[in-house]
Coordinates of N, CA and C in Angstrom, one line a residue:
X178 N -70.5 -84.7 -4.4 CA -71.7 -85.4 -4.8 C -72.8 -84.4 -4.9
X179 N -73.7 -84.6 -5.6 CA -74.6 -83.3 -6.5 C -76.4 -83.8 -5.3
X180 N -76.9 -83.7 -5.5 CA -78.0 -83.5 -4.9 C -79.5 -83.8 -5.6
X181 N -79.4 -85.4 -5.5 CA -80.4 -85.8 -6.6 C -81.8 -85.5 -6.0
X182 N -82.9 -85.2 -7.1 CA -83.8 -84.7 -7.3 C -84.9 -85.8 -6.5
X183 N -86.4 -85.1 -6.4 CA -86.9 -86.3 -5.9 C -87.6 -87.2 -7.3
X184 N -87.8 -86.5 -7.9 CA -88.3 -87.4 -9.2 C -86.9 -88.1 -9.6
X185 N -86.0 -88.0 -9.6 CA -85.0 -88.8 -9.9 C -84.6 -90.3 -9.1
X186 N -85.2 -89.8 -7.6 CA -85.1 -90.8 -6.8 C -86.3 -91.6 -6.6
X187 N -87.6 -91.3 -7.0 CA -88.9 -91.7 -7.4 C -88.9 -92.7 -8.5
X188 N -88.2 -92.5 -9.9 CA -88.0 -93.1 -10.8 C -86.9 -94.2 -10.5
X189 N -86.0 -93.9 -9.5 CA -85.2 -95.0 -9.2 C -85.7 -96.3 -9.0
X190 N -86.8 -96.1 -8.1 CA -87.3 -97.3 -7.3 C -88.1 -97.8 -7.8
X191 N -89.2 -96.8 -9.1 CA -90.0 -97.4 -9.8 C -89.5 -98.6 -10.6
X192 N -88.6 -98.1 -11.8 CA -87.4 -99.0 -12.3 C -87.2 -100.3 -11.2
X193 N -87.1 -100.0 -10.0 CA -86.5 -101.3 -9.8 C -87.4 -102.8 -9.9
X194 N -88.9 -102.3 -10.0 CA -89.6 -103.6 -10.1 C -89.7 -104.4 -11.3
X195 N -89.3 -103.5 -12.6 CA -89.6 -104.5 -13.9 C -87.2 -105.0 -14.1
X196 N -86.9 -104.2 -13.2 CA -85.6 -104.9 -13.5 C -85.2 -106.0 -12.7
X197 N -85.8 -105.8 -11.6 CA -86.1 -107.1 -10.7 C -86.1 -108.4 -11.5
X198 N -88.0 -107.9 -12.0 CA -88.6 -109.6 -12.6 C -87.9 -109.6 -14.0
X199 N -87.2 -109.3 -14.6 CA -86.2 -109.2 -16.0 C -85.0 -110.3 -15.1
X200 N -84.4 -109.7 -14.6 CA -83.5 -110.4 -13.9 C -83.5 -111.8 -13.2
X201 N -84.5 -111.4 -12.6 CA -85.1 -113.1 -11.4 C -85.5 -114.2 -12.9
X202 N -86.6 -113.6 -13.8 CA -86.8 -114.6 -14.6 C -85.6 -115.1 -15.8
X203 N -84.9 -114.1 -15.6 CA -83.1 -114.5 -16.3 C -82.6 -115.6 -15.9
X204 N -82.7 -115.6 -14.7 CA -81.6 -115.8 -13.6 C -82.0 -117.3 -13.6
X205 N -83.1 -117.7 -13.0 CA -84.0 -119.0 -12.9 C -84.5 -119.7 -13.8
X206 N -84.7 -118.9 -14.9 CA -85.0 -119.7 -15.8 C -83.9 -120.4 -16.7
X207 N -83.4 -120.0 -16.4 CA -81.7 -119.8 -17.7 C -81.0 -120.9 -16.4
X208 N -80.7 -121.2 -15.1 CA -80.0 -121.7 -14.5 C -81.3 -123.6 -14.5
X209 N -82.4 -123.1 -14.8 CA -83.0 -124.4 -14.3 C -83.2 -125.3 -15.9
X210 N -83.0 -124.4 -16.6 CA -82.9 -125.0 -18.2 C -81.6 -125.2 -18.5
X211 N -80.0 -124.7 -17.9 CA -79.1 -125.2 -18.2 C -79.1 -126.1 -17.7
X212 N -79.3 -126.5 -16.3 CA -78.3 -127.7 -15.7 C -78.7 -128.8 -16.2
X213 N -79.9 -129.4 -15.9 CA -80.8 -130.4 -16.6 C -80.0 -130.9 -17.8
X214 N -79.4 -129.8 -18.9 CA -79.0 -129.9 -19.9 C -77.3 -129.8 -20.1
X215 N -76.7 -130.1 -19.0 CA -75.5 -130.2 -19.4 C -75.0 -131.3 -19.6
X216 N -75.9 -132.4 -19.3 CA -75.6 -134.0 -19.8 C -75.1 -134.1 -21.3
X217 N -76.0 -133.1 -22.1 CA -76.0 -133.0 -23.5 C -75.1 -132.2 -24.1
X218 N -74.7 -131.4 -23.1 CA -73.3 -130.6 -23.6 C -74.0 -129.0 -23.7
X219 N -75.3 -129.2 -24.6 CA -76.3 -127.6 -24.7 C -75.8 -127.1 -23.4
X220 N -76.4 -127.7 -22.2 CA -76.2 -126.8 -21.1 C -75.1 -126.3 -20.9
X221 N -74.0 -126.5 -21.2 CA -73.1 -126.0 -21.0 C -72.9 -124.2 -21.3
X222 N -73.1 -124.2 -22.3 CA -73.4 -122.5 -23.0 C -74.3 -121.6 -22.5
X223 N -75.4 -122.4 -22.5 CA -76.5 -121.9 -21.8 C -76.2 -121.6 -20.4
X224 N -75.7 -122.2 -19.6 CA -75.2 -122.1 -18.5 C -74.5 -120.7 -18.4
X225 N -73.5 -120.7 -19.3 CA -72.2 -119.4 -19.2 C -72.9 -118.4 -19.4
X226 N -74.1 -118.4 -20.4 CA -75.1 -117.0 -21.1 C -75.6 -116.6 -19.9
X227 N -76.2 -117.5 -19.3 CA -76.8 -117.0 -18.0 C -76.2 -116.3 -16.8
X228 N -75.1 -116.7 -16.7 CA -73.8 -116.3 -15.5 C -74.0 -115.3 -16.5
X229 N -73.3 -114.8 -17.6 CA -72.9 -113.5 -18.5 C -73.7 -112.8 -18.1
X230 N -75.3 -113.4 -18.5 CA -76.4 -111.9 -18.6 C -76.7 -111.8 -17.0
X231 N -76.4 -112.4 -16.2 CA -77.1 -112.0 -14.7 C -75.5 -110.8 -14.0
X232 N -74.4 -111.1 -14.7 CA -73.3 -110.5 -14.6 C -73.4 -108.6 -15.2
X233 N -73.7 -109.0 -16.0 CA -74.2 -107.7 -17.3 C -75.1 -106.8 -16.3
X234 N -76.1 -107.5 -16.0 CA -77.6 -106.7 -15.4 C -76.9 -106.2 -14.3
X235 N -76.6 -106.8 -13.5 CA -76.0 -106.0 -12.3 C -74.8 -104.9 -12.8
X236 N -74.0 -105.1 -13.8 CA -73.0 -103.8 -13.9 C -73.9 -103.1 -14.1
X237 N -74.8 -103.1 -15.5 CA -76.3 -101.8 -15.8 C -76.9 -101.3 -14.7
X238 N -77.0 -102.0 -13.8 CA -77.6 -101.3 -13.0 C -76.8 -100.3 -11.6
X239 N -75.6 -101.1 -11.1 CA -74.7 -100.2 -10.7 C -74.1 -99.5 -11.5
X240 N -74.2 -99.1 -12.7 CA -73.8 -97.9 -14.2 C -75.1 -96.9 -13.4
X241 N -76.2 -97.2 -13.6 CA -77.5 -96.5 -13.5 C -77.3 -95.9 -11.8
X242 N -77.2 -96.3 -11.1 CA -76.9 -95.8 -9.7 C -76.2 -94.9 -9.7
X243 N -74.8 -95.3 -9.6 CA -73.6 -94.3 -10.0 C -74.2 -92.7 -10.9
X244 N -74.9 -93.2 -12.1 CA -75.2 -91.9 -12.4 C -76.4 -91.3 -11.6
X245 N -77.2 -91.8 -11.1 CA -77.9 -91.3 -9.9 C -77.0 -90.4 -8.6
X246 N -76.2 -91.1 -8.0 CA -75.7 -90.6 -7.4 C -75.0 -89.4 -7.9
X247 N -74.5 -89.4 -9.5 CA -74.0 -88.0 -9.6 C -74.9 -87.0 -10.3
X248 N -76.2 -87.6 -10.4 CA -77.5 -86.3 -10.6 C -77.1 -86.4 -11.9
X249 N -77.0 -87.6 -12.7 CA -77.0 -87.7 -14.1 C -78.0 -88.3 -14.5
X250 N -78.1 -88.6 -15.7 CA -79.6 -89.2 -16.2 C -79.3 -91.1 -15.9
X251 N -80.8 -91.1 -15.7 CA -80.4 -92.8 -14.9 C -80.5 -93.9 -16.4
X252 N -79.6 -93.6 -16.7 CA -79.0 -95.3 -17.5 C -77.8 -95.6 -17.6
X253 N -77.4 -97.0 -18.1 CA -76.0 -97.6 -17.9 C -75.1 -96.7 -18.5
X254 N -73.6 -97.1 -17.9 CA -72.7 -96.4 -18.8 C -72.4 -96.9 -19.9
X255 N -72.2 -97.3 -21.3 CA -72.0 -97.5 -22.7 C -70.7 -98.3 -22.3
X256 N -69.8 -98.0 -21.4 CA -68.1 -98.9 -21.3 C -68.4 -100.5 -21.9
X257 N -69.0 -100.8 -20.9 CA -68.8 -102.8 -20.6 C -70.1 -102.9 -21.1
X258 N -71.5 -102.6 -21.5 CA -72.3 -102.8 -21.8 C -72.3 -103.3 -23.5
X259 N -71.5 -102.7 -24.1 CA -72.0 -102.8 -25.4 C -70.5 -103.9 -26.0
X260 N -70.1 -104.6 -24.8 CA -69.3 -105.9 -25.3 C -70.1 -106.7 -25.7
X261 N -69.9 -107.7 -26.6 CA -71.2 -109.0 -26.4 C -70.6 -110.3 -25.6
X262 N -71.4 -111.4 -25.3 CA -70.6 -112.2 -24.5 C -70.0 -113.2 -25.6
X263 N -69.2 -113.6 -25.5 CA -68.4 -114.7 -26.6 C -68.2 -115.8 -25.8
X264 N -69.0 -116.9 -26.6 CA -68.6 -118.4 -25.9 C -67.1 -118.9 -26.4
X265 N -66.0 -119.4 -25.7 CA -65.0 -120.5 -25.8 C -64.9 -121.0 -25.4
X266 N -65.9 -122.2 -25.2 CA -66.1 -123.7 -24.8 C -65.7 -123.6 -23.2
X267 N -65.1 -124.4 -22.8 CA -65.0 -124.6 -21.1 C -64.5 -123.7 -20.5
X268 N -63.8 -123.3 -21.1 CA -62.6 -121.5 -20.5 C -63.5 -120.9 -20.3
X269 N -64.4 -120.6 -21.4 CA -65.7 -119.4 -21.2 C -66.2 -120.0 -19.5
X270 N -66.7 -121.0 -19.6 CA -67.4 -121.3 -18.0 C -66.6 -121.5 -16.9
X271 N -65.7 -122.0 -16.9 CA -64.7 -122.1 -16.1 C -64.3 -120.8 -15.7
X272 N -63.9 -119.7 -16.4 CA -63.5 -118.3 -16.3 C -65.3 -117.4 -15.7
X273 N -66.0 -118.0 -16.0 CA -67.1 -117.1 -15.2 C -67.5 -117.5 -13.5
X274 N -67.0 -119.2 -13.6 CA -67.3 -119.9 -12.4 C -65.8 -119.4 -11.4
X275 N -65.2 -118.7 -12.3 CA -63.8 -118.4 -10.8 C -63.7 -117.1 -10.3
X276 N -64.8 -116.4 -10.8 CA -64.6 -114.7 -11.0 C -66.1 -114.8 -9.7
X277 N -65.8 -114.4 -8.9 CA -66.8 -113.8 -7.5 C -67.5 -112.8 -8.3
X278 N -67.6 -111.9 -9.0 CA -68.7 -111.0 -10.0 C -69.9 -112.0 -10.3
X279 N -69.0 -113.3 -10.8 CA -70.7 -114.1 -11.1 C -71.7 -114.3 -10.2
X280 N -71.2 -114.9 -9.3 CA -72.3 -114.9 -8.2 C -72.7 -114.2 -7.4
X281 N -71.9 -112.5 -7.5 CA -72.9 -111.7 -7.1 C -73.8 -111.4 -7.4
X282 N -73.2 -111.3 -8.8 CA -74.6 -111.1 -10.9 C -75.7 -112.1 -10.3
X283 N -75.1 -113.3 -9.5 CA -76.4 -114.6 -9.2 C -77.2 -114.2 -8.6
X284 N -76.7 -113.6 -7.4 CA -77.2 -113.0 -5.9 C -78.1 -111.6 -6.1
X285 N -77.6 -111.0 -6.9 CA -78.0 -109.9 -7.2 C -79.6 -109.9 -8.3
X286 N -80.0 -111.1 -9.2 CA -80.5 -110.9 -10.1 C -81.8 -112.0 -9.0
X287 N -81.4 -112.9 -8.1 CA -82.3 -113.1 -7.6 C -82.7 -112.1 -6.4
X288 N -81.8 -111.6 -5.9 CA -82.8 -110.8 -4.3 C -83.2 -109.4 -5.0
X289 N -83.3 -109.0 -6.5 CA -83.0 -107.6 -7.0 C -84.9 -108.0 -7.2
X290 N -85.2 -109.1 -7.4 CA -87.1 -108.8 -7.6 C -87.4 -108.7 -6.2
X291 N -87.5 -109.3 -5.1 CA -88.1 -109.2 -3.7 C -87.9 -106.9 -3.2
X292 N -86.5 -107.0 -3.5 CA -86.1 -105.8 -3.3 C -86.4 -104.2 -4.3
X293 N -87.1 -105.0 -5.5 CA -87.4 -104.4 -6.4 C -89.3 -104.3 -5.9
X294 N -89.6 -104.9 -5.4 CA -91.2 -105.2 -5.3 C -91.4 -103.8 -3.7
X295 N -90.1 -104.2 -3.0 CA -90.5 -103.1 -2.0 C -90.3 -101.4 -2.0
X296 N -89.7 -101.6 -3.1 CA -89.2 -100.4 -3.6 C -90.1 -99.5 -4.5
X297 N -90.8 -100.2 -5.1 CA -91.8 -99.8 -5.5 C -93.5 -99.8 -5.1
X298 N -93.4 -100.9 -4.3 CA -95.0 -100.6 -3.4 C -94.7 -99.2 -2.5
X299 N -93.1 -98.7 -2.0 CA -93.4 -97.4 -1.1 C -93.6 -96.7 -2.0
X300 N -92.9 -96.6 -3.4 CA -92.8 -95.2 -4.2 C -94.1 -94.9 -5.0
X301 N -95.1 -95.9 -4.4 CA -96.4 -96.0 -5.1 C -97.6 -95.4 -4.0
X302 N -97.2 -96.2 -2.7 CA -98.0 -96.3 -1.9 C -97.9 -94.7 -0.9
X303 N -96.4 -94.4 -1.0 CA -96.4 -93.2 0.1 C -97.0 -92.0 -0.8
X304 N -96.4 -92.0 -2.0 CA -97.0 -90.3 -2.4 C -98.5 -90.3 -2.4
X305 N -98.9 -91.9 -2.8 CA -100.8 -91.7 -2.8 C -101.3 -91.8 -1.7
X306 N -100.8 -92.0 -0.8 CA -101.5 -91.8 0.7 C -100.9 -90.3 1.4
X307 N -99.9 -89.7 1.1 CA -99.7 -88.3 1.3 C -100.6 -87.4 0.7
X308 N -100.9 -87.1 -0.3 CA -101.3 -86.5 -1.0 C -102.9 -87.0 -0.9
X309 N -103.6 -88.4 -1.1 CA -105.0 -88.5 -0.4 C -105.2 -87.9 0.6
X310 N -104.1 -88.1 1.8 CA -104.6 -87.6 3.0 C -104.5 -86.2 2.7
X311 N -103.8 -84.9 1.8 CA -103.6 -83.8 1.7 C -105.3 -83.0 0.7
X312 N -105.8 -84.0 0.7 CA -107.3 -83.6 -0.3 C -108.2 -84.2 0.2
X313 N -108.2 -84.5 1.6 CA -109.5 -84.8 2.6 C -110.3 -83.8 2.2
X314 N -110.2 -82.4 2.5 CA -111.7 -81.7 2.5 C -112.1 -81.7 1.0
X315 N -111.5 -82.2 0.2 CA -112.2 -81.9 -1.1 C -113.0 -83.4 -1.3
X316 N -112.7 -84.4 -0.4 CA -113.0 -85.6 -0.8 C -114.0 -85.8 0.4
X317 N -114.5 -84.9 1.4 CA -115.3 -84.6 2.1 C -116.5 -83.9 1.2
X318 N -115.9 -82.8 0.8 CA -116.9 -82.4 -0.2 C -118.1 -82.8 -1.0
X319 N -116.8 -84.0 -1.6 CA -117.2 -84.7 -2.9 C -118.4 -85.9 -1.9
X320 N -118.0 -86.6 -1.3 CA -118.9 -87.2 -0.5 C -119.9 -87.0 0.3
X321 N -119.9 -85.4 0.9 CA -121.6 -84.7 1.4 C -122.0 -84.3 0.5
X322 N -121.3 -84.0 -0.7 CA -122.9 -82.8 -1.8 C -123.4 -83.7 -2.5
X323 N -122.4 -84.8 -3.0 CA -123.0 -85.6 -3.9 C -123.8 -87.2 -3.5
X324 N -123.1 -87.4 -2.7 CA -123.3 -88.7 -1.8 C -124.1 -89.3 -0.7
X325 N -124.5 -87.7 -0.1 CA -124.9 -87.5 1.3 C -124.1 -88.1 2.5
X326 N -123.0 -88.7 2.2 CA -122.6 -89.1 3.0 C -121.3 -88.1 4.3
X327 N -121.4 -89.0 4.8 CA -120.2 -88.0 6.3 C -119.2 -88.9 6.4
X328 N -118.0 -88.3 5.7 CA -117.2 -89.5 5.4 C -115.7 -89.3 6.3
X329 N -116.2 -88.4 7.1 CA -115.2 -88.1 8.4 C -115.8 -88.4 9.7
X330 N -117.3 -89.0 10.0 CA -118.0 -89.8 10.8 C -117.7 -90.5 11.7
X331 N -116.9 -91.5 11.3 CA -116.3 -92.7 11.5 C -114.9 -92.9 11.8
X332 N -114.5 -91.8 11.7 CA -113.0 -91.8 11.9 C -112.6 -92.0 13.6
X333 N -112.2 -92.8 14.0 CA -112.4 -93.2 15.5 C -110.7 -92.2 15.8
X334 N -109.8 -92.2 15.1 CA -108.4 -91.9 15.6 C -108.9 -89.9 15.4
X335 N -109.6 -89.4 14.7 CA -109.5 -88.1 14.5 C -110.9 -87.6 15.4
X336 N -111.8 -88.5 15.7 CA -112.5 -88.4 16.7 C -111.8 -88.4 18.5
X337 N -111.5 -89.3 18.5 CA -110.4 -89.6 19.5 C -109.8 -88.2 19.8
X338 N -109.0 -87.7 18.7 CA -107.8 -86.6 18.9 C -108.7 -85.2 19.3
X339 N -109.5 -85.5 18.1 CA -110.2 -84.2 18.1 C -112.1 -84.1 18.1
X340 N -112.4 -84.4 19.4 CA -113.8 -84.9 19.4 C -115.0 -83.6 19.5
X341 N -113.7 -82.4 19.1 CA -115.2 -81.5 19.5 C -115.2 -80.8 17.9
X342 N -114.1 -81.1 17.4 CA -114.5 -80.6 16.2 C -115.8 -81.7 14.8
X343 N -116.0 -80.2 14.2 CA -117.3 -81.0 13.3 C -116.1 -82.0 12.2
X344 N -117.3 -82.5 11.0 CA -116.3 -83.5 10.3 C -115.6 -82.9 9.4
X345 N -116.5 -81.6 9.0 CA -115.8 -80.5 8.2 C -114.4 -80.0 8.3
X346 N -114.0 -79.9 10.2 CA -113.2 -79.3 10.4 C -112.1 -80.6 10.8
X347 N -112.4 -81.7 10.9 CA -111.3 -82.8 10.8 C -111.1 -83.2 9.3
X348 N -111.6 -82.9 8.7 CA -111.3 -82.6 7.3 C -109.9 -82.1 6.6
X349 N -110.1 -81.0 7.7 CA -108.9 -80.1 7.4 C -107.9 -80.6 8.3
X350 N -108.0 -81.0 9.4 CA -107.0 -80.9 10.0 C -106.3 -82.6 9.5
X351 N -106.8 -82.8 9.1 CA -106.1 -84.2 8.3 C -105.7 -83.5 7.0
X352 N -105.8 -82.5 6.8 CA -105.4 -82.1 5.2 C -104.1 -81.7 5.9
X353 N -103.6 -81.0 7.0 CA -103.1 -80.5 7.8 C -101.8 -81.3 7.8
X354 N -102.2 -82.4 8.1 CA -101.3 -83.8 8.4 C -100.8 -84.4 7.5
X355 N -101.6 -84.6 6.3 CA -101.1 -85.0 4.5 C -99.9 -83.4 3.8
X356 N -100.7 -82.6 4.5 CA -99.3 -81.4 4.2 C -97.9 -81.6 4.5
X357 N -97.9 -82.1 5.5 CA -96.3 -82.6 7.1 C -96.0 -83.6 5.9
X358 N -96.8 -84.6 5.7 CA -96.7 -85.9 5.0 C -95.6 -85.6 3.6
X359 N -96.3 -84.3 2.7 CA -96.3 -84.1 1.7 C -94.7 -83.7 1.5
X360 N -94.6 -82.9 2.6 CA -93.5 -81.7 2.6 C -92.5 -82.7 2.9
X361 N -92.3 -84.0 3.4 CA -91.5 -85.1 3.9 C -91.2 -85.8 3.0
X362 N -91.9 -85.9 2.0 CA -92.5 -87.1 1.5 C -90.5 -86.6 0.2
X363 N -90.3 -85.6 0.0 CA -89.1 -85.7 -1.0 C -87.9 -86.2 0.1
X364 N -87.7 -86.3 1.4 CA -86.8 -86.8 2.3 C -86.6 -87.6 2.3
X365 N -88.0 -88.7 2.3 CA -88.1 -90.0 2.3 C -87.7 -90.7 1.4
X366 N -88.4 -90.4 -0.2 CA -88.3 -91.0 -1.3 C -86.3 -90.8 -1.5
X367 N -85.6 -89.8 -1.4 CA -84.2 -89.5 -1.6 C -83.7 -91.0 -0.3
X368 N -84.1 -90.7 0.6 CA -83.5 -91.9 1.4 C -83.9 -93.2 1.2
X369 N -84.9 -93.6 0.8 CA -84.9 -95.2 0.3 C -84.0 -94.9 -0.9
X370 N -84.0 -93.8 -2.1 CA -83.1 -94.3 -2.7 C -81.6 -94.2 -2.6
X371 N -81.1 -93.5 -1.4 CA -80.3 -94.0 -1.3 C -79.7 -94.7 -0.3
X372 N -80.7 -95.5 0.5 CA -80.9 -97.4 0.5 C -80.6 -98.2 -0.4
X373 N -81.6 -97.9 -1.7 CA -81.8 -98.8 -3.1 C -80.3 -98.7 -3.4
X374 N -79.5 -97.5 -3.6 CA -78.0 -97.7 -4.3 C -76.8 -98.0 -3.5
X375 N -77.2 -98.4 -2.1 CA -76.2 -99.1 -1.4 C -76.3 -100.5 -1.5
X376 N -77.9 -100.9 -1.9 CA -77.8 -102.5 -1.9 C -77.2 -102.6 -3.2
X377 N -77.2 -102.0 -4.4 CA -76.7 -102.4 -5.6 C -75.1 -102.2 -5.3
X378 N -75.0 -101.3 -5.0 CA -73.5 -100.9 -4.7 C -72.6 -102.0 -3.5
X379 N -73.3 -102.2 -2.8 CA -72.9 -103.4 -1.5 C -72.3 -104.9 -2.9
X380 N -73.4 -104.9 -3.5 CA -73.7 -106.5 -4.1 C -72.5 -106.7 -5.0
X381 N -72.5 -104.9 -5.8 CA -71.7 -105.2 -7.1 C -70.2 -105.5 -6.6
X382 N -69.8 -104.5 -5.5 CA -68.7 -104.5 -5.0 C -68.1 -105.1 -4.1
X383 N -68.5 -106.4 -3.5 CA -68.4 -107.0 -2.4 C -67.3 -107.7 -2.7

């Protein structure tokens, strides 16, 4: 196994929030518009399309993993993707309702937005709070020359630690601590993503 990158594993988790809500609104929308409608026979089709595409999205995306994991470029593999789905009346539904794949494709297309939302508030939230905290003194700067303000003042946890230094010099040593942050920060992002390709991998394969 090859040694995926951190922008590789950055982009993983970003992806996962718009494949989430693609999927969840697949998934719910297409299952709460068939049933209603299979009085009339429509739902029936509609029904199968939905099992198909929430079945589909999950292979794409354990395609997409898989090549993560081998430090390939992150999209599907071309095999099963570029089949189309073909309706034959009850066989078609019946054959998707006996196959455990569908209801993973179910399972998978609804918990893939909750798990897609957390995946992306960290790959958003950690590098901008590593890196803010790594440009404290410039943002000290920016806040005494132009602002008048002392924007290291107030800091009760860096006063606390460090109460004899000026705010200048807690400045730094929070820049100090966004560095630790910084230098971590590709360990972290590689281990949620490979969190993120055990849930897809757990779902697809179960």
């Amino acid at each position: 196994m090859k040694k995926q990158s951190t922008l590789q594993s950055w982009t993983l988790l970003m992806l996962s929030l718009p494949k989430g809500i693609v999927a969840f609104v697949i998934a719910i929308t297409g299952i709460c518009v068939s049933l209603p409608l299979i009085i009339v026979w429509i739902g029936i089709p509609l029904l199968a399309a939905t099992l198909a595409a929430c079945s589909r999205m999950m292979k794409n995306e354990q395609s997409a993993v898989s090549n993560w994991i081998r430090d390939e470029e992150l999209k599907p593999e071309p095999a099963e993707a570029s089949v189309p789905f073909q309706w034959g009346g009850w066989r078609s539904l019946f054959s998707l309702l006996g196959q455990s794949q569908t209801y993973r494709g179910l399972l998978y297309s609804v918990a893939q937005l909750p798990i897609g939302i957390t995946g992306f508030t960290l790959a958003v939230v950690l590098p901008a709070t590593a890196f803010g905290i790594l440009l404290s003194p410039i943002a000290y700067w920016v806040s005494d020359r132009f602002f008048s303000f002392d924007l290291f003042s107030y800091d009760s946890s860096l006063l606390f630690l460090l109460p004899d230094l000026s705010s200048s010099e807690r400045s730094w040593a929070a820049a100090g601590i966004g560095l630790v942050m910084v230098l971590l920060l590709p360990l972290v992002l590689k281990g949620l993503g490979r969190l993120y390709a055990s849930w897809v991998q757990l779902v697809a394969r179960a």
